[in-house]
mmCIF file with all atom_site columns, C-alpha atoms in Angstrom:
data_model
loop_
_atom_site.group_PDB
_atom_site.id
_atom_site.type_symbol
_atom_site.label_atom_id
_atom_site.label_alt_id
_atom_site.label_comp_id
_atom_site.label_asym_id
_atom_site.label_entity_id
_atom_site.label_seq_id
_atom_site.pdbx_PDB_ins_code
_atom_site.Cartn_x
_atom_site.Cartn_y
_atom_site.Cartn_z
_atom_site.occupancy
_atom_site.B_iso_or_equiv
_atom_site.pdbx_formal_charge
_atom_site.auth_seq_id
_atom_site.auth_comp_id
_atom_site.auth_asym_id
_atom_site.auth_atom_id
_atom_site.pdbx_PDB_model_num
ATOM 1   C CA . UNK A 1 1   ? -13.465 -21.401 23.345 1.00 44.00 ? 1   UNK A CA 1
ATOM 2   C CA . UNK A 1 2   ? -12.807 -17.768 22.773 1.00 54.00 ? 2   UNK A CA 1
ATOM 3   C CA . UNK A 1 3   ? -14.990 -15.956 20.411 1.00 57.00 ? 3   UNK A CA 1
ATOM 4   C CA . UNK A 1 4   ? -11.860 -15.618 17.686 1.00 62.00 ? 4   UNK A CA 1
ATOM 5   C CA . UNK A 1 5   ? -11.467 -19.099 17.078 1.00 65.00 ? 5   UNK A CA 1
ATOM 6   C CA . UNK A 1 6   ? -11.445 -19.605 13.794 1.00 82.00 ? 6   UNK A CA 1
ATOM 7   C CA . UNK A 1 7   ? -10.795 -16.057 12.687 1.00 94.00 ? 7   UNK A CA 1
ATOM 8   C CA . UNK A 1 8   ? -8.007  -15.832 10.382 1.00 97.00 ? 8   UNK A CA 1
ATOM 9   C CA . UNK A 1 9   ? -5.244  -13.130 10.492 1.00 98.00 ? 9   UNK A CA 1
ATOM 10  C CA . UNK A 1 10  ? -2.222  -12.661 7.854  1.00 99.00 ? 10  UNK A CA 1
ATOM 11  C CA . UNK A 1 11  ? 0.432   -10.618 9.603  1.00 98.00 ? 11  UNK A CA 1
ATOM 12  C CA . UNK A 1 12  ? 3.170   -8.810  7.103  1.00 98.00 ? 12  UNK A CA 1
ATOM 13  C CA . UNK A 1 13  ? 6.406   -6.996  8.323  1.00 97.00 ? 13  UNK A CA 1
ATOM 14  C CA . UNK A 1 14  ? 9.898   -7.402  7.145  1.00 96.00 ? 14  UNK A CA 1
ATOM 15  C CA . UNK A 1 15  ? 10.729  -7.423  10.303 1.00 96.00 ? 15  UNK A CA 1
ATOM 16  C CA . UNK A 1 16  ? 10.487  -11.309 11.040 1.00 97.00 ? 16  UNK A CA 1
ATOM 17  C CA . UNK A 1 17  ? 10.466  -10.277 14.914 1.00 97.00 ? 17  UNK A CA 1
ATOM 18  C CA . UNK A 1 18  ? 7.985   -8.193  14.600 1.00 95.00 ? 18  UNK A CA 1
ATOM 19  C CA . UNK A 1 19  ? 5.367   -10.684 12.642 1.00 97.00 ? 19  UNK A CA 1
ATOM 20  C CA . UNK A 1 20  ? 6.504   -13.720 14.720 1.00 98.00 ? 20  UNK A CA 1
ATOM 21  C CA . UNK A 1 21  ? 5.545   -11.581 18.557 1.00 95.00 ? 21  UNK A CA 1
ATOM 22  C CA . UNK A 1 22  ? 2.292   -10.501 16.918 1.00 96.00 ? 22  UNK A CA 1
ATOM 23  C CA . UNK A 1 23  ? 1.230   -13.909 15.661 1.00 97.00 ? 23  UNK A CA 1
ATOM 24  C CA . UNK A 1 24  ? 2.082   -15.064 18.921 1.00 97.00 ? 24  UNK A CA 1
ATOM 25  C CA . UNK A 1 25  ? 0.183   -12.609 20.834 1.00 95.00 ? 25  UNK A CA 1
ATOM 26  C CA . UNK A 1 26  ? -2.736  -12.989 18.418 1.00 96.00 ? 26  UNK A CA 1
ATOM 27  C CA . UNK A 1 27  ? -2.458  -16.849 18.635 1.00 96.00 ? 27  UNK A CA 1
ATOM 28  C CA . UNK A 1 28  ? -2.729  -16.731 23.049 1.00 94.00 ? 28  UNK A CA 1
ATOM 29  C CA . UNK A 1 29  ? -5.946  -14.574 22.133 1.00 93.00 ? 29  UNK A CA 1
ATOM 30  C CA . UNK A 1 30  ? -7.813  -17.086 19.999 1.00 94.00 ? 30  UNK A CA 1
ATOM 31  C CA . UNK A 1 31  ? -6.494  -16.297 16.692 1.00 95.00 ? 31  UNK A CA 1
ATOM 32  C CA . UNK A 1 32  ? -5.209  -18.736 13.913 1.00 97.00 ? 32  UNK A CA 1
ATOM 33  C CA . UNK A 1 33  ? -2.262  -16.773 12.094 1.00 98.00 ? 33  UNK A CA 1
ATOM 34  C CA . UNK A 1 34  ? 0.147   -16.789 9.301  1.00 98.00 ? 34  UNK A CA 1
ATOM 35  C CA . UNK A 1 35  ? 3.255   -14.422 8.379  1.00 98.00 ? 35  UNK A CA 1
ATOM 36  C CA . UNK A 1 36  ? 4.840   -13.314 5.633  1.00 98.00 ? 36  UNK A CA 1
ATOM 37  C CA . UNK A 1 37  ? 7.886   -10.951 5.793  1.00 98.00 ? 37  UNK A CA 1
ATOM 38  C CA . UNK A 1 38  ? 7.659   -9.286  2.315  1.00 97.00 ? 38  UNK A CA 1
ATOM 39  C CA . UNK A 1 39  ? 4.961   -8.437  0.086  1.00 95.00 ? 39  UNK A CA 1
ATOM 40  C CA . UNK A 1 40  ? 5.534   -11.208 -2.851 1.00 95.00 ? 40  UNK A CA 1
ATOM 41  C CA . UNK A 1 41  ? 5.418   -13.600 0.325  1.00 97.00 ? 41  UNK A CA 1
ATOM 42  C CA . UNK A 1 42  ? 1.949   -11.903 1.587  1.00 97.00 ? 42  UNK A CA 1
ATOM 43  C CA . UNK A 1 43  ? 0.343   -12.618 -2.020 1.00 96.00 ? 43  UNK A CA 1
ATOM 44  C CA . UNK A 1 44  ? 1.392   -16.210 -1.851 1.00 97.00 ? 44  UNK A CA 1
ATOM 45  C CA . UNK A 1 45  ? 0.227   -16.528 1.950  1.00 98.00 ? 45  UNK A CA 1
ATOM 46  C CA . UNK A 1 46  ? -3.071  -14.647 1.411  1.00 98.00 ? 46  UNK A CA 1
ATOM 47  C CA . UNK A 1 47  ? -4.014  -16.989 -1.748 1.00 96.00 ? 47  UNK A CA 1
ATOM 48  C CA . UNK A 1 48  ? -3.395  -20.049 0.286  1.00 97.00 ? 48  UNK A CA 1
ATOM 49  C CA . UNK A 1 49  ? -4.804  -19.299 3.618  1.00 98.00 ? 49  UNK A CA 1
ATOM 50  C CA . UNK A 1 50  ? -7.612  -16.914 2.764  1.00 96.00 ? 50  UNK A CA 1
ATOM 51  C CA . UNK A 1 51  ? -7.423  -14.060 6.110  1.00 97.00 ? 51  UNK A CA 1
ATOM 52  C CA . UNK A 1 52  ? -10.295 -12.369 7.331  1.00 96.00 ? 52  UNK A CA 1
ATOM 53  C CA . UNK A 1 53  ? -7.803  -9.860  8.803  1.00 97.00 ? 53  UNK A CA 1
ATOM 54  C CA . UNK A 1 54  ? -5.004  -8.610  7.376  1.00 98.00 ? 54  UNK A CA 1
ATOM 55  C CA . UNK A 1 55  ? -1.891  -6.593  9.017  1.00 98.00 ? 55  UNK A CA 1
ATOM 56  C CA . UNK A 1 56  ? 0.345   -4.833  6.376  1.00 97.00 ? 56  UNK A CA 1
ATOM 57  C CA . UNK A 1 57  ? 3.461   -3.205  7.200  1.00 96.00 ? 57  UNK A CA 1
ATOM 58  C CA . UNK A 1 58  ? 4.099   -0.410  4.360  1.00 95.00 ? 58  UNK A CA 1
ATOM 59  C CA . UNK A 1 59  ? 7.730   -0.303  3.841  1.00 92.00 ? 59  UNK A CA 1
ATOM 60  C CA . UNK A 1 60  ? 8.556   -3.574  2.489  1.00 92.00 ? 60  UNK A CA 1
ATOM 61  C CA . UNK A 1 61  ? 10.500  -5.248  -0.427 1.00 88.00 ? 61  UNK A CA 1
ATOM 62  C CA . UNK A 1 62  ? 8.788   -6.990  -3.021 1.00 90.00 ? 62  UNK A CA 1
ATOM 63  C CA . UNK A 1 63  ? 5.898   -5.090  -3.026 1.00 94.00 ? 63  UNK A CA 1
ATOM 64  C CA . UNK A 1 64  ? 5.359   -2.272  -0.411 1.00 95.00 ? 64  UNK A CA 1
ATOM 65  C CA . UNK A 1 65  ? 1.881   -2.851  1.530  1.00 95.00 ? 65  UNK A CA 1
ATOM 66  C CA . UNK A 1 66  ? 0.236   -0.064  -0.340 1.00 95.00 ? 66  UNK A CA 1
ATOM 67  C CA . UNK A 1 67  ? 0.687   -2.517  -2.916 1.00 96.00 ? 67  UNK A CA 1
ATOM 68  C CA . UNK A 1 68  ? -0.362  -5.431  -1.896 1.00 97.00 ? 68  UNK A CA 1
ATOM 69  C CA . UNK A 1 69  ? -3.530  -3.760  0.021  1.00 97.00 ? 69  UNK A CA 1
ATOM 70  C CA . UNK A 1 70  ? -4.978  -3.309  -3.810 1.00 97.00 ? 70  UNK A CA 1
ATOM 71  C CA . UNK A 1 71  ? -4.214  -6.525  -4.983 1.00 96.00 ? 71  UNK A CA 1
ATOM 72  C CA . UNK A 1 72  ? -5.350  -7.787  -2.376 1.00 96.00 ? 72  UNK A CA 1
ATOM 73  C CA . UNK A 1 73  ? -9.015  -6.279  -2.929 1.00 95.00 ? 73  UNK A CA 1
ATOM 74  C CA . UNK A 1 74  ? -8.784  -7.650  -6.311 1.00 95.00 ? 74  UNK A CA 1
ATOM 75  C CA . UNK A 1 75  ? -9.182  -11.104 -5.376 1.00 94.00 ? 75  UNK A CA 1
ATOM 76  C CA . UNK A 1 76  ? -13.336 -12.283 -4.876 1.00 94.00 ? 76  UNK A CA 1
ATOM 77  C CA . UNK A 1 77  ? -12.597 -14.169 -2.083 1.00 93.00 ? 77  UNK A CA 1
ATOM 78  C CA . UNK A 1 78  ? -10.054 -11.432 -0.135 1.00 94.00 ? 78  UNK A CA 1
ATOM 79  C CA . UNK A 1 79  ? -11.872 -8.444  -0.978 1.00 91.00 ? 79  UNK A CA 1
ATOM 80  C CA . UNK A 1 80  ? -13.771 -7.958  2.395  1.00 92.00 ? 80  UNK A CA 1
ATOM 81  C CA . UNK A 1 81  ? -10.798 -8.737  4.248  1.00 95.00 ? 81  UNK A CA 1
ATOM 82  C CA . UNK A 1 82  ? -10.261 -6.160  7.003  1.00 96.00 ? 82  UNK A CA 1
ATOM 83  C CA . UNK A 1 83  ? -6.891  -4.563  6.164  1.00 97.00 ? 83  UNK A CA 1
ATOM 84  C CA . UNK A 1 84  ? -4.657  -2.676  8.967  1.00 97.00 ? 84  UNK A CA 1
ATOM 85  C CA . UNK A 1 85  ? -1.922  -0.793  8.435  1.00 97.00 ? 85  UNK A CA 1
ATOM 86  C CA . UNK A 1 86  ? 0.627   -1.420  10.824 1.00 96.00 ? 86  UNK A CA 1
ATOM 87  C CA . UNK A 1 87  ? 3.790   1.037   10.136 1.00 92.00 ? 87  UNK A CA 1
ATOM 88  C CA . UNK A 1 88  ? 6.121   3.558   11.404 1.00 91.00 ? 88  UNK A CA 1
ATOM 89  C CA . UNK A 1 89  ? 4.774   5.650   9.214  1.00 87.00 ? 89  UNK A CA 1
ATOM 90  C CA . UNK A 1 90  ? 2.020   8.669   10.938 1.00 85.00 ? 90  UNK A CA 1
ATOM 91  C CA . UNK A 1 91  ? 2.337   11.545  8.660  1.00 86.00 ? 91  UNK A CA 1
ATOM 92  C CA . UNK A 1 92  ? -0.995  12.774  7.185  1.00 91.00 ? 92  UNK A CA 1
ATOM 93  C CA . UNK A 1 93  ? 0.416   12.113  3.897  1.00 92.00 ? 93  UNK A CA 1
ATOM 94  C CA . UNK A 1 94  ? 0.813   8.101   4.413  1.00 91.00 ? 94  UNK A CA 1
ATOM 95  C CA . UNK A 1 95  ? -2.365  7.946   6.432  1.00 92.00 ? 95  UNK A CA 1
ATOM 96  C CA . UNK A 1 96  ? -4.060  9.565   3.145  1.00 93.00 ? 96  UNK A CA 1
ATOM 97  C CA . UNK A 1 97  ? -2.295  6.780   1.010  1.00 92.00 ? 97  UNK A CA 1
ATOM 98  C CA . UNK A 1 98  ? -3.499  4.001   2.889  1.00 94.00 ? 98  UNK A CA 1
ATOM 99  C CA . UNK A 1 99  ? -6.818  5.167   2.948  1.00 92.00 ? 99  UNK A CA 1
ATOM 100 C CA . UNK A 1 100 ? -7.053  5.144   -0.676 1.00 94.00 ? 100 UNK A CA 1
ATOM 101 C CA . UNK A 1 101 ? -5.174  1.759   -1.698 1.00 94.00 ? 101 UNK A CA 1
ATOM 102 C CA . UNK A 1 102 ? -7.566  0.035   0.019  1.00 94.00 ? 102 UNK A CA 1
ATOM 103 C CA . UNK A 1 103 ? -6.913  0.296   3.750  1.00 96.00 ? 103 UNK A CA 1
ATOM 104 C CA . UNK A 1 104 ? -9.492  -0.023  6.454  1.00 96.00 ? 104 UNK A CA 1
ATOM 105 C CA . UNK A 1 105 ? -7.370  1.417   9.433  1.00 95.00 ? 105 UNK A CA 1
ATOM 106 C CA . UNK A 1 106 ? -4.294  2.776   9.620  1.00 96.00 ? 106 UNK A CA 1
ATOM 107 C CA . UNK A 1 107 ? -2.443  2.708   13.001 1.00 96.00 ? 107 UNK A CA 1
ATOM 108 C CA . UNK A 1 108 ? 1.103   3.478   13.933 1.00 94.00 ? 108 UNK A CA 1
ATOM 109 C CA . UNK A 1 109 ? 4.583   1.162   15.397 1.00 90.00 ? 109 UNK A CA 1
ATOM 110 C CA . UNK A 1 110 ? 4.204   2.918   18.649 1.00 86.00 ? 110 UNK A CA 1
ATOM 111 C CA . UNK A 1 111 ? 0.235   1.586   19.426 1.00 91.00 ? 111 UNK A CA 1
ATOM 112 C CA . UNK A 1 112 ? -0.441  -0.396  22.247 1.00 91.00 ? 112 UNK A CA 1
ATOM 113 C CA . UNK A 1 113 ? -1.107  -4.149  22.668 1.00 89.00 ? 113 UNK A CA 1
ATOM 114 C CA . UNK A 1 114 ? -4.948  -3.814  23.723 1.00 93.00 ? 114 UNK A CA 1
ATOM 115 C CA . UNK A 1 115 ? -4.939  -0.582  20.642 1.00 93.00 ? 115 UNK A CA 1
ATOM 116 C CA . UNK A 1 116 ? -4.105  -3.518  18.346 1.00 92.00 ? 116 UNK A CA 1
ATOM 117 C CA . UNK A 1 117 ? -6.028  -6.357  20.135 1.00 93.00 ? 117 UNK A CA 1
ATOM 118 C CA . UNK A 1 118 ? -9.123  -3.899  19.812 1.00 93.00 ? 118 UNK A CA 1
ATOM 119 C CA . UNK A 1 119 ? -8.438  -3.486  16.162 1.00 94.00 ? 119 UNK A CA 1
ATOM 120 C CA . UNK A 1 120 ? -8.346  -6.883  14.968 1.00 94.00 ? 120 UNK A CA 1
ATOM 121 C CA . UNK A 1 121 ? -11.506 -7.256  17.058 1.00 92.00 ? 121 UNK A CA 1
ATOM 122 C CA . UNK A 1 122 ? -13.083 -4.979  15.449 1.00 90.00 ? 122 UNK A CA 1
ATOM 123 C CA . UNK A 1 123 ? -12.224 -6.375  12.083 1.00 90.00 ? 123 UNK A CA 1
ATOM 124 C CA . UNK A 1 124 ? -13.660 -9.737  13.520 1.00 87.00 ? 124 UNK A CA 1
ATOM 125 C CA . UNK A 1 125 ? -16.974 -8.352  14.265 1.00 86.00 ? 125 UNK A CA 1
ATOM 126 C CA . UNK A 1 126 ? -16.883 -6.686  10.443 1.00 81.00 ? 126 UNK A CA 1
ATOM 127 C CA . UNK A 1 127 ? -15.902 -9.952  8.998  1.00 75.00 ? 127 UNK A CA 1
ATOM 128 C CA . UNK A 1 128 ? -18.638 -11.712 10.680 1.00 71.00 ? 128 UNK A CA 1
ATOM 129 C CA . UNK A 1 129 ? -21.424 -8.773  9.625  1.00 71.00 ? 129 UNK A CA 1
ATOM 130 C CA . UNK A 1 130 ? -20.406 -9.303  5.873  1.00 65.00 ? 130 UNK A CA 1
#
């Protein structure tokens, strides 16, 4: 059994392709997983299935993931959950704004599989220290 079973990741793009190869790719490595593919949709998903991890695109409708990352942190039972911005977005400037809506890490479209695999790990370990 691999050491993620059982660790619970929310993935959030607009782009449905996007969110369905990730949870696939995070499911093969031991991961359960849920999308969402807006940010009213994340909310509803995040209530219901309680992630450890969380992987927010930014530019969404219905809430952009800067905006959801905060409500998110609102909620007692989500508010350790280890947020990651995943977006096309690099510029010092969004990096900044993710960092203070609540963000843990903030990595960019163009990262690799095993970048992303390591991140999610090392939200994993985090979950399981808290």
């Amino acid at each position: 059994m691999s050491p993620a079973h059982h660790t619970r990741v929310l993935i959030v793009d607009d782009n449905r392709d996007a969110a369905d190869l990730l949870s696939e790719l995070l499911i093969i490595n031991g991961y359960t997983t849920r999308t969402a593919y807006d940010g009213f949709m994340a909310l509803d998903a995040a209530m219901s299935f309680e992630p450890e991890i969380v992987i927010l695109d930014l530019g969404m409708p219905k809430y952009s993931g800067n905006e959801v990352a905060p409500m998110l942190r609102q909620v007692k039972k989500l508010e350790n959950a280890y947020i990651i911005a995943l977006t096309a977005w690099g510029d010092a400037e969004s990096r900044a704004l993710t960092s203070r809506t609540g963000f843990d890490l903030h990595l960019t479209k163009s990262v690799t599989m095993q970048e992303l695999l390591g991140a999610v790990k090392a939200g994993r370990m985090r979950s399981a220290t808290l």
